[in-house]
XYZ file of C-alpha atoms in Angstrom:
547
model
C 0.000 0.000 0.000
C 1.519 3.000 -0.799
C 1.088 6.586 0.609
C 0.922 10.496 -0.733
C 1.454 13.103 1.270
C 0.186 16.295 0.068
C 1.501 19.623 2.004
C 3.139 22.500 0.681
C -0.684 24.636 -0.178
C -4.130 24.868 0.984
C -6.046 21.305 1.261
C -9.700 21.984 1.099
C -11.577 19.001 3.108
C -15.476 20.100 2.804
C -16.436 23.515 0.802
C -19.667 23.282 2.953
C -18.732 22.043 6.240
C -21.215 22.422 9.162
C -19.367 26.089 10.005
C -18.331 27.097 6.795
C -15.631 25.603 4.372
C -12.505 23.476 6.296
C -9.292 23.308 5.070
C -6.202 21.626 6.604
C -2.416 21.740 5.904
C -1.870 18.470 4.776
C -3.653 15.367 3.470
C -2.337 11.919 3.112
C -3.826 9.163 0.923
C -3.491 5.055 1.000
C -5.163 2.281 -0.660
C -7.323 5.092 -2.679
C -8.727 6.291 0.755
C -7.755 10.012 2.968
C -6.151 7.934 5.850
C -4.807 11.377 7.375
C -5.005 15.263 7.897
C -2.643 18.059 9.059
C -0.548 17.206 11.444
C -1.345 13.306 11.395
C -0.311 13.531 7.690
C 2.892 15.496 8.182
C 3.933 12.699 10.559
C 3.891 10.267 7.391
C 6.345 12.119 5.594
C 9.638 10.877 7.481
C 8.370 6.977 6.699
C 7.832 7.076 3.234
C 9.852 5.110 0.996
C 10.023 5.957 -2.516
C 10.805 2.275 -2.938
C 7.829 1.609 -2.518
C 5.483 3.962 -4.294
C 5.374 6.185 -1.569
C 5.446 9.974 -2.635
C 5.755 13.101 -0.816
C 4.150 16.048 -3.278
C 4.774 19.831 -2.928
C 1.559 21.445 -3.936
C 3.203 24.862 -4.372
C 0.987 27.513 -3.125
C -1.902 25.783 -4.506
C -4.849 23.818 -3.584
C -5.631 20.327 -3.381
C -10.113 20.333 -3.109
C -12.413 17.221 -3.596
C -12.430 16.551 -7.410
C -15.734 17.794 -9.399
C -18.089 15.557 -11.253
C -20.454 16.344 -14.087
C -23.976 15.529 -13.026
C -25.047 15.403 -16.793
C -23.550 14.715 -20.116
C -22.893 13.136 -23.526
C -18.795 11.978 -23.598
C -19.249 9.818 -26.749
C -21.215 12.659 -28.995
C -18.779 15.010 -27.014
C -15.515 12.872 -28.378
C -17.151 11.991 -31.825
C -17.682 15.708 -32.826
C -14.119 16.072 -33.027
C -14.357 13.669 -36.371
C -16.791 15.937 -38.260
C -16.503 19.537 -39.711
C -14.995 22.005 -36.836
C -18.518 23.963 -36.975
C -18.552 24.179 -33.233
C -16.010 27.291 -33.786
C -18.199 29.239 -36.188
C -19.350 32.619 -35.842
C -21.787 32.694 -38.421
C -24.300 30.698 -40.802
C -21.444 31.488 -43.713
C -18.711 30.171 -40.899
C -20.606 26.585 -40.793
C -21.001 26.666 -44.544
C -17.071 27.268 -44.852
C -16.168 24.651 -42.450
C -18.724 22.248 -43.934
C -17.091 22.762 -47.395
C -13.159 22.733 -45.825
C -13.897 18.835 -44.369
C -15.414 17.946 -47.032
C -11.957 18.966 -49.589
C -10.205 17.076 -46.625
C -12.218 14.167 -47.352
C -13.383 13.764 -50.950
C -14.502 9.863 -50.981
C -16.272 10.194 -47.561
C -19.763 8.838 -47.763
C -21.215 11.059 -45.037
C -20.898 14.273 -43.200
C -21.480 14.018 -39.702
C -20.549 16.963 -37.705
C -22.063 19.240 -34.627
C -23.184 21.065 -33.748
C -23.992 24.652 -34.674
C -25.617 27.381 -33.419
C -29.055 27.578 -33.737
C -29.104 31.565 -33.468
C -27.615 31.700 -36.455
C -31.061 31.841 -38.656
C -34.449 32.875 -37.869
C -35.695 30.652 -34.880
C -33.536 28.407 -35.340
C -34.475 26.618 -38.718
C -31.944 26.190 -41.397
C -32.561 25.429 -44.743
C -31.038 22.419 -46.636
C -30.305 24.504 -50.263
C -27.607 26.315 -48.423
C -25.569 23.080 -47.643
C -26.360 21.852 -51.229
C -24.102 24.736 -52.504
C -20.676 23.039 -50.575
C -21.973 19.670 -50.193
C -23.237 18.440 -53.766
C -24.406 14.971 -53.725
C -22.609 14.124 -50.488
C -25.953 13.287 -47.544
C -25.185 15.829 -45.088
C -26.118 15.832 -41.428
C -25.212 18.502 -38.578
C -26.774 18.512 -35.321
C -27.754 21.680 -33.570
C -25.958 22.687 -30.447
C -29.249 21.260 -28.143
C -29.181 18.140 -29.770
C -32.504 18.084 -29.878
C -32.565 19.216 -34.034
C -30.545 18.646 -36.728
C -29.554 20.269 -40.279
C -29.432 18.160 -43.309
C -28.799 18.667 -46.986
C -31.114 17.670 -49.674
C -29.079 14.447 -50.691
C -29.710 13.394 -47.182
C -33.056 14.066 -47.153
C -33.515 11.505 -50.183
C -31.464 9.155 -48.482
C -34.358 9.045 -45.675
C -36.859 8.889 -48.153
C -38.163 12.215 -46.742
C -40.788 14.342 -49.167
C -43.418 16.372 -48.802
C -45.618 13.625 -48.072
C -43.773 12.091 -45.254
C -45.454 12.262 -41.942
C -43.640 13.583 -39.230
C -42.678 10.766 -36.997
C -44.177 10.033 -33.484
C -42.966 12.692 -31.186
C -41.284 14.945 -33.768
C -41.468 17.184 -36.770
C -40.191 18.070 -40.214
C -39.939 21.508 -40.561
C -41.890 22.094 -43.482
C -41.819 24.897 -46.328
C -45.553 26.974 -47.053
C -45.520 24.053 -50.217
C -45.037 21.705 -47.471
C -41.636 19.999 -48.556
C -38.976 19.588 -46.127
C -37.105 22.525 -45.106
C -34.015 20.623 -44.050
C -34.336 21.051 -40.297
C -35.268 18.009 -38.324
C -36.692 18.097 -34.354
C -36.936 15.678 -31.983
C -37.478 12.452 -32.802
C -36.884 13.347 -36.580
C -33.536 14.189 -35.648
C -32.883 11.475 -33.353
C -34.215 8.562 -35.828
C -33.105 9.745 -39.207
C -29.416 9.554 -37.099
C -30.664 5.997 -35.963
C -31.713 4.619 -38.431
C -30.083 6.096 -41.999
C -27.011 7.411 -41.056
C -24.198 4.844 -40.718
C -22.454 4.634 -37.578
C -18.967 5.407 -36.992
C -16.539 2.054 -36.339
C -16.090 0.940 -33.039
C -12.717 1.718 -32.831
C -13.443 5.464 -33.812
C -16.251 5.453 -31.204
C -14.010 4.018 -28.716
C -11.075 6.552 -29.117
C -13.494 9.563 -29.162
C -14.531 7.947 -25.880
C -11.054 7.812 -24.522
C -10.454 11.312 -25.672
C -13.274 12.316 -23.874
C -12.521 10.719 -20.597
C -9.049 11.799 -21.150
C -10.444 15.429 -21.015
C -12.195 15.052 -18.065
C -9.361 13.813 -16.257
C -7.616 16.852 -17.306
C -9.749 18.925 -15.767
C -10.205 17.190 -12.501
C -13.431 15.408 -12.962
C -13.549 11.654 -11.949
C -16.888 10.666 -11.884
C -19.590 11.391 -15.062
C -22.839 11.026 -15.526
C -23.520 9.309 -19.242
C -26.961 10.746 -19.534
C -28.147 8.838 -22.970
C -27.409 5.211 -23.702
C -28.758 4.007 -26.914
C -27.758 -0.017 -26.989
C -25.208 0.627 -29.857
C -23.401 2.819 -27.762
C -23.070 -0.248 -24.958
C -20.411 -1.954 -26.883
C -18.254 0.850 -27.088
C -18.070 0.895 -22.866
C -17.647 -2.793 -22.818
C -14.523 -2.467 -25.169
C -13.180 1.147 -22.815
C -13.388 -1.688 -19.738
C -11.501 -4.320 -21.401
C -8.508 -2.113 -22.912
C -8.473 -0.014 -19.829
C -9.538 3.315 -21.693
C -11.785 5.192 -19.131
C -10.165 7.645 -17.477
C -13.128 8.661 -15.157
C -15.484 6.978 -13.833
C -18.774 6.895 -16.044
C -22.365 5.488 -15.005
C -24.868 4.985 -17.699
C -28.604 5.877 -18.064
C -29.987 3.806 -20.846
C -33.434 5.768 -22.637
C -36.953 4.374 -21.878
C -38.810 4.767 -24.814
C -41.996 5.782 -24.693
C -43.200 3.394 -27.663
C -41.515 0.481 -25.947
C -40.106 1.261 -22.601
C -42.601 -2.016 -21.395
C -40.038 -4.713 -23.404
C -37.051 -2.604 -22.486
C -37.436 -2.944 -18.403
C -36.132 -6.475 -18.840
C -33.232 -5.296 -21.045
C -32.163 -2.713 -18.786
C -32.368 -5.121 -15.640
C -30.114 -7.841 -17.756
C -27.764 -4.977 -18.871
C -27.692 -3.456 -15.523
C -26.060 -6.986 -14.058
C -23.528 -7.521 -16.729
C -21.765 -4.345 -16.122
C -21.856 -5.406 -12.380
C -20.703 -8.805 -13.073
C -17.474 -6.717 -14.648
C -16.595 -5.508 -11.588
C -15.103 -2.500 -13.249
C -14.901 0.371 -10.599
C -14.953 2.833 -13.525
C -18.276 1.788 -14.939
C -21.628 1.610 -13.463
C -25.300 1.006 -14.954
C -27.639 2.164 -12.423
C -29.922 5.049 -14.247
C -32.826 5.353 -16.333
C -33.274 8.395 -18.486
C -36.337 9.699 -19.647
C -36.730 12.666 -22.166
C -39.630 13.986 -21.087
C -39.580 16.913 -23.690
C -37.219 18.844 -26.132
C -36.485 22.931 -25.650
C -38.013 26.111 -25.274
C -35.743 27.330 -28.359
C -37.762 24.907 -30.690
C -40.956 25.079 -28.956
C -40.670 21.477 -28.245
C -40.304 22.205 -24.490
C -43.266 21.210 -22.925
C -45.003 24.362 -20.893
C -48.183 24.630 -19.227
C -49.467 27.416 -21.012
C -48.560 28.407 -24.361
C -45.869 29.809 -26.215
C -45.928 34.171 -26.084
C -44.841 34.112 -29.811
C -47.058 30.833 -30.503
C -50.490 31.105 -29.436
C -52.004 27.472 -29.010
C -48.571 25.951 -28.577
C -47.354 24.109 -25.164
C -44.498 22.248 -27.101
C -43.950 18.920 -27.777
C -43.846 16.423 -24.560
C -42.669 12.798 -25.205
C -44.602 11.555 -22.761
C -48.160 11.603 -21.648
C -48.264 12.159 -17.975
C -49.933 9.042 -17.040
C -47.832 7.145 -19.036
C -44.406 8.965 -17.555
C -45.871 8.184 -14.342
C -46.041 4.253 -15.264
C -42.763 3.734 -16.722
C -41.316 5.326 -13.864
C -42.831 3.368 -11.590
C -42.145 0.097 -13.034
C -38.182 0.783 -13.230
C -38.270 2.618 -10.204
C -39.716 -0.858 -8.562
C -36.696 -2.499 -10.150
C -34.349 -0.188 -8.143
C -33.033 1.877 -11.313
C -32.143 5.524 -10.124
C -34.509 7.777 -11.781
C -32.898 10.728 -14.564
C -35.075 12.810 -16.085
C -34.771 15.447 -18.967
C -37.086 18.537 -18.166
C -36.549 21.734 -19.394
C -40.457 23.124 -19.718
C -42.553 24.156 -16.680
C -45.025 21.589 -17.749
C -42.204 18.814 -17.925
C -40.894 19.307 -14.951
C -44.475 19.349 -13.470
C -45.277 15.833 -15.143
C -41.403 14.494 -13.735
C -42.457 15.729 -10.430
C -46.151 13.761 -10.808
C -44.339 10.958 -11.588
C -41.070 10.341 -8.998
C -44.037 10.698 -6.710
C -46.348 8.028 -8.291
C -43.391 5.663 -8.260
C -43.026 6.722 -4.380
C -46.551 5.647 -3.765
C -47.238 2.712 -5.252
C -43.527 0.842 -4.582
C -41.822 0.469 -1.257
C -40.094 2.663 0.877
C -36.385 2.934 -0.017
C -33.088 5.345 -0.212
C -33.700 7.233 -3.210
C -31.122 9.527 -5.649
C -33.795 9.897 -8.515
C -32.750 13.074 -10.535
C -34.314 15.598 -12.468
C -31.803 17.155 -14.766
C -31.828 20.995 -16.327
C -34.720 22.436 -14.479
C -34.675 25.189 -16.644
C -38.591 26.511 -16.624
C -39.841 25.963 -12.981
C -43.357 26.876 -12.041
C -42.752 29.128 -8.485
C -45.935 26.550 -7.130
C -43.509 23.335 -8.088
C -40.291 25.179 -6.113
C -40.598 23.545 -3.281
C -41.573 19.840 -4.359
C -38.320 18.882 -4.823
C -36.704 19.352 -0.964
C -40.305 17.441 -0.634
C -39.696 14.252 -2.890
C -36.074 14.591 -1.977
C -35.420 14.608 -5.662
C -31.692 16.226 -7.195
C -32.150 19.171 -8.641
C -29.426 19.127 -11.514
C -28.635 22.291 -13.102
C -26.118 22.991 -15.859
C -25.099 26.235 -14.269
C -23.475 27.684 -17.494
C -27.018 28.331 -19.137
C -28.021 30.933 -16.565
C -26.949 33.782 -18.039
C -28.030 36.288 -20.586
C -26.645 35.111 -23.751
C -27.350 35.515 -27.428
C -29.564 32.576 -27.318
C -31.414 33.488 -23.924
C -32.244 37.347 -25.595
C -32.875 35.664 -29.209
C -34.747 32.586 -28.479
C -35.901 32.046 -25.287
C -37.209 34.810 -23.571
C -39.234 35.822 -26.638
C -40.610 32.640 -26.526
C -41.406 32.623 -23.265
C -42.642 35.917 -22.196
C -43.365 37.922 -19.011
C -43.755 36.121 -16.409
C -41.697 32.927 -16.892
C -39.057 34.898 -18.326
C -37.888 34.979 -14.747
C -38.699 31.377 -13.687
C -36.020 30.196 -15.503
C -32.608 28.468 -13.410
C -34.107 28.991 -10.063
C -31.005 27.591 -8.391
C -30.515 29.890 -5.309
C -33.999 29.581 -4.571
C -34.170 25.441 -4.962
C -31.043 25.116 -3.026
C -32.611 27.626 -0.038
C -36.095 24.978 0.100
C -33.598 22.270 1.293
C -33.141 20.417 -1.949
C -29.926 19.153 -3.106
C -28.224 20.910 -5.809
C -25.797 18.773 -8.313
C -24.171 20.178 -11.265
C -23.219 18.855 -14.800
C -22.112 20.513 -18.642
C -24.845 18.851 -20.588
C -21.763 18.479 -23.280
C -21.240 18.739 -25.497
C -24.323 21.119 -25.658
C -21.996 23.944 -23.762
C -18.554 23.414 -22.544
C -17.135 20.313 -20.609
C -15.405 22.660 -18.086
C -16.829 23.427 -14.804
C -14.706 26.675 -13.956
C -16.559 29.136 -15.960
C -19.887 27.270 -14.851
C -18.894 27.906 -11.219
C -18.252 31.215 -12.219
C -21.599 32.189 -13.297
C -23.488 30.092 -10.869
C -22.229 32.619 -8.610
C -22.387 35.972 -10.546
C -25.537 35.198 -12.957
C -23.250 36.491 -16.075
C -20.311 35.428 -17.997
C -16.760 35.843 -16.838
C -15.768 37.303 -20.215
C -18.169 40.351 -19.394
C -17.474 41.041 -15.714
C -18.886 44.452 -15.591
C -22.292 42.573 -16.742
C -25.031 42.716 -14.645
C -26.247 39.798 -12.943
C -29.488 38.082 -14.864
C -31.826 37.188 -12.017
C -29.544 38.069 -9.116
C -31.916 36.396 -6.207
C -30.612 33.071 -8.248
C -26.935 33.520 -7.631
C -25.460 31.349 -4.963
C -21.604 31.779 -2.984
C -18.872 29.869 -4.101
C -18.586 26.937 -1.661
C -22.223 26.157 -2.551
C -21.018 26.243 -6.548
C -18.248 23.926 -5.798
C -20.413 21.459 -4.170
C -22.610 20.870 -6.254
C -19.909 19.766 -8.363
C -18.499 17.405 -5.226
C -20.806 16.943 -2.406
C -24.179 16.926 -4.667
C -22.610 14.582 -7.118
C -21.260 12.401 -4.622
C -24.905 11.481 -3.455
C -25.965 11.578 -7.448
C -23.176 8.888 -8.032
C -24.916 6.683 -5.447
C -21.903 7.350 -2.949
C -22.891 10.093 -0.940
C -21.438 8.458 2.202
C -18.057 7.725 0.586
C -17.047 10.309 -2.128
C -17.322 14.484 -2.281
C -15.640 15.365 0.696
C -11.759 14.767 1.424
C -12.244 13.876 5.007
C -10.652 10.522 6.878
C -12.007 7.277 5.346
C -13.569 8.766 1.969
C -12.217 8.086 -1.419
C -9.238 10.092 -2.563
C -10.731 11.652 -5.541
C -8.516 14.869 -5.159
C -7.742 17.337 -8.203
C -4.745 19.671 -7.274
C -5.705 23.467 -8.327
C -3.420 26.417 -9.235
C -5.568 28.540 -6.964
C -8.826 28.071 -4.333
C -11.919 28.569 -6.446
C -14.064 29.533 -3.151
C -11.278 32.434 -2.165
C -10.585 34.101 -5.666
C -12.556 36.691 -7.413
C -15.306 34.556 -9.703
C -14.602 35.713 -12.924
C -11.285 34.317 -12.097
C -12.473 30.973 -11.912
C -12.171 29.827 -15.541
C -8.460 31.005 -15.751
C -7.448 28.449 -12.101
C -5.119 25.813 -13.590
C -5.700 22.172 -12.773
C -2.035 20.825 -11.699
C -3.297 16.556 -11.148
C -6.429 14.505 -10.548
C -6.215 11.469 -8.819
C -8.923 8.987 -8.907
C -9.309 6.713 -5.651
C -5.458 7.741 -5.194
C -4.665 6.638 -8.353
C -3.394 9.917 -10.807
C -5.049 10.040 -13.772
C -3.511 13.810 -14.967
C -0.437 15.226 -14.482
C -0.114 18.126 -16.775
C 2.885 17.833 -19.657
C 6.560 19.242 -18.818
């Protein structure tokens, strides 16, 4: 068993200790466990034998804190972007067009363009018509996917490869953006989306899926994260995680929620039950099955977001929910009986309403138990819902980077939202004050992976590259220490290990990432710039920045 010693900085224990944050001097880890503080740890120092694996590190002035997790994401679309067009960087419609027509000079024989994803701002509410990819593309099928993920772009010759006309239906539970003739525009929502990338698009290999997996995990480890939230397992994507176990190519810790689908969630509670216990059976420490995801509606930028009165600048529209709520309320309650942690996708005030409904049916009808069921991007909250989930004792998880006034909150949202709910939107200060518990995750690669500039504006309600902004919705902000643990403490009980991880006291996990600077002490617009020095995963380093 060998030991680390950490002294030399600032070693914060708890960011939200019963009195306020705690530090200590020094911290000591063995056998992937904090076996000592202070002085206890300093004691260590004159016994270790480098022989032996021991180490004694020097943090420099900096600051060794409980390492973050991500409460929410998508690592394989995150990792597989990076093999499409570079539209992510665009700064306009003619940018995407230009970096469309770049990758596609690159690659001359490829079959496909698969890229994301772009900014939906870039063109009247968001649609986006497939003549203007023709012009680069040619007779290439085209696909991009819109930074929500929720709609995609395609070019005519992909439209033809789906067989999609002007007298295709629109799919259960989505739409084709239509022209006044009623032929396809060329953007696809929802489920339109989601299939036509199901079901005509070929996959990428496995080995290209698997190393923009590594490279994902690889960048969470660089930024200190050690535990992620996979928030959308489709059961092509479950070979890819069985291959990252058996090459040892996770670098973080990743549990997956496998989709319930509302057509055929009923056959798929078996599935999930049978795929749950192989991943067990692994034994892999890294990887965990133990989540359900439901999408119980799309976003307010699409008017897919399910609301509970209409849209201001669509009279007669209340989106476009997945789910019926009886039938939400069912499917939870049948995985919920077969202990699956619940994860649900609401972004609407009506959605999160119905997930609400529903995490309560399942408490009703099954058996008492210790629950972590999670309701992820509360973005729309009814004020009368605010204090249902301290209630339920459901997670509140936010994706703190969204609450701010940007381009696509002035453009899209609030316009479609209107006075009153324009300020009913990331209610995080005031959920965390009822006594629910807050957890925090990216949603990438929808926004950015990293969690220093969404610490940042959790706390100031603006973005650190406009620091003389004014806070949007100031009653919403929240300190620092609360920021960071929502990142530690809250996603410790989200992984399931509330008791053992998120803290760096004596006996937890050593899940540690060594900072250039304390993120609860500096100025918050600072945040983003704090340099991450080492991770270490149970005690085990997984970074260590390059020489």
């Amino acid at each position: 068993m060998s030991t680390t010693v950490f002294t030399g900085g600032t070693i914060l224990v708890d960011p939200t200790a019963e009195h306020g944050p705690l530090y200590a001097p020094a911290i000591a880890f063995r056998d992937g466990r904090v076996v000592a503080l202070g002085g206890d740890a300093d004691e260590l120092i004159p016994g270790l034998d480098p022989a032996a694996g021991d180490e004694h590190i020097d943090l420099a002035g900096g600051t060794l804190a409980p390492a973050p997790g991500d409460g929410h994401a998508h690592p394989l679309p995150g990792g597989v972007e990076a093999l499409g067009p570079r539209i992510r960087q665009a700064e306009d419609l003619q940018g995407i067009i230009a970096a469309v027509a770049e990758w596609k000079r690159e690659h001359p024989d490829a079959a496909w363009i698969v890229g994301g994803s772009y900014d939906a701002t870039f063109s009247e509410n968001g649609l986006f018509d497939a003549s203007w990819l023709d012009e680069v593309t040619g007779d290439t099928p085209t696909i991009l996917r819109a930074w929500d993920y929720h709609t995609a772009w395609v070019n005519s010759a992909a439209l033809a490869a789906g067989g999609i006309t002007a007298e295709t239906p629109d799919p259960p539970l989505g739409r084709i953006v239509r022209r006044a003739d009623g032929s396809p525009l060329g953007t696809l929502q929802e489920s339109a989306a989601n299939n036509f990338l199901g079901e005509v698009v070929p996959p990428f290999s496995l080995e290209d899926r698997l190393d923009a997996l590594e490279r994902a995990t690889l960048a969470y480890a660089a930024q200190g994260t050690t535990w992620v939230q996979d928030a959308w397992i489709e059961p092509v994507d479950l070979e890819v995680y069985h291959a990252a176990v058996a090459q040892d190519r996770l670098h973080t810790r990743v549990n997956l929620a496998q989709r319930a689908d509302p057509l055929t969630w009923r056959e798929q509670v078996v599935r999930f039950v049978a795929e749950r216990e192989r991943i067990r059976e692994l034994g892999a420490e890294r990887l965990t099955a133990e989540t359900v995801k439901f999408f119980v509606d799309g976003v307010i930028e699409s008017h897919t977001a399910a609301l509970l009165e209409p849209y201001a600048d669509m009279p007669g529209e209340y989106g476009l929910p997945n789910w019926t709520p009886e039938e939400l309320a069912a499917a939870v309650t049948a995985f919920d009986a077969e202990g699956f942690q619940i994860h649900l996708h609401a972004i609407g005030d009506g959605a999160n309403r119905f997930a609400l409904d529903a995490l309560a049916a399942a408490r009703a009808a099954n058996p008492a138990r210790e629950r972590h069921d999670v309701i992820a991007h509360v973005a729309l909250l009814d004020p009368a819902d605010l204090g249902r989930f301290a209630k339920l004792d459901v997670i509140a998880n936010f994706e703190p980077y969204w609450a701010q006034c940007d381009a696509v909150m002035r453009d899209l949202t609030i316009p479609h939202l209107g006075h009153p709910r324009e300020d009913w939107q990331y209610l995080i200060g005031s959920v965390a004050r009822s006594g629910a518990t807050i957890s925090f995750g990216s949603d990438w690669p929808v926004t950015t992976i990293d969690w220093r500039p969404a610490v940042s504006t959790a706390i100031t309600r603006h973005s650190h590259e406009e620091p003389e902004a004014s806070a949007w919705l100031p009653d919403e902000r929240i300190d620092a220490a609360s920021a960071y643990a929502a990142y530690t403490k809250g996603i410790a009980r989200q992984a399931l290990a509330g008791e053992d991880r998120g803290t760096l006291s004596v006996g937890r996990v050593a899940d540690a990432v060594w900072l250039s600077a304390d993120p609860l002490s500096v100025e918050p617009e600072t945040i983003p710039g704090i340099s991450v020095q080492g991770t270490w995963l149970a005690g085990e380093r997984t970074f260590a920045p390059a020489l």
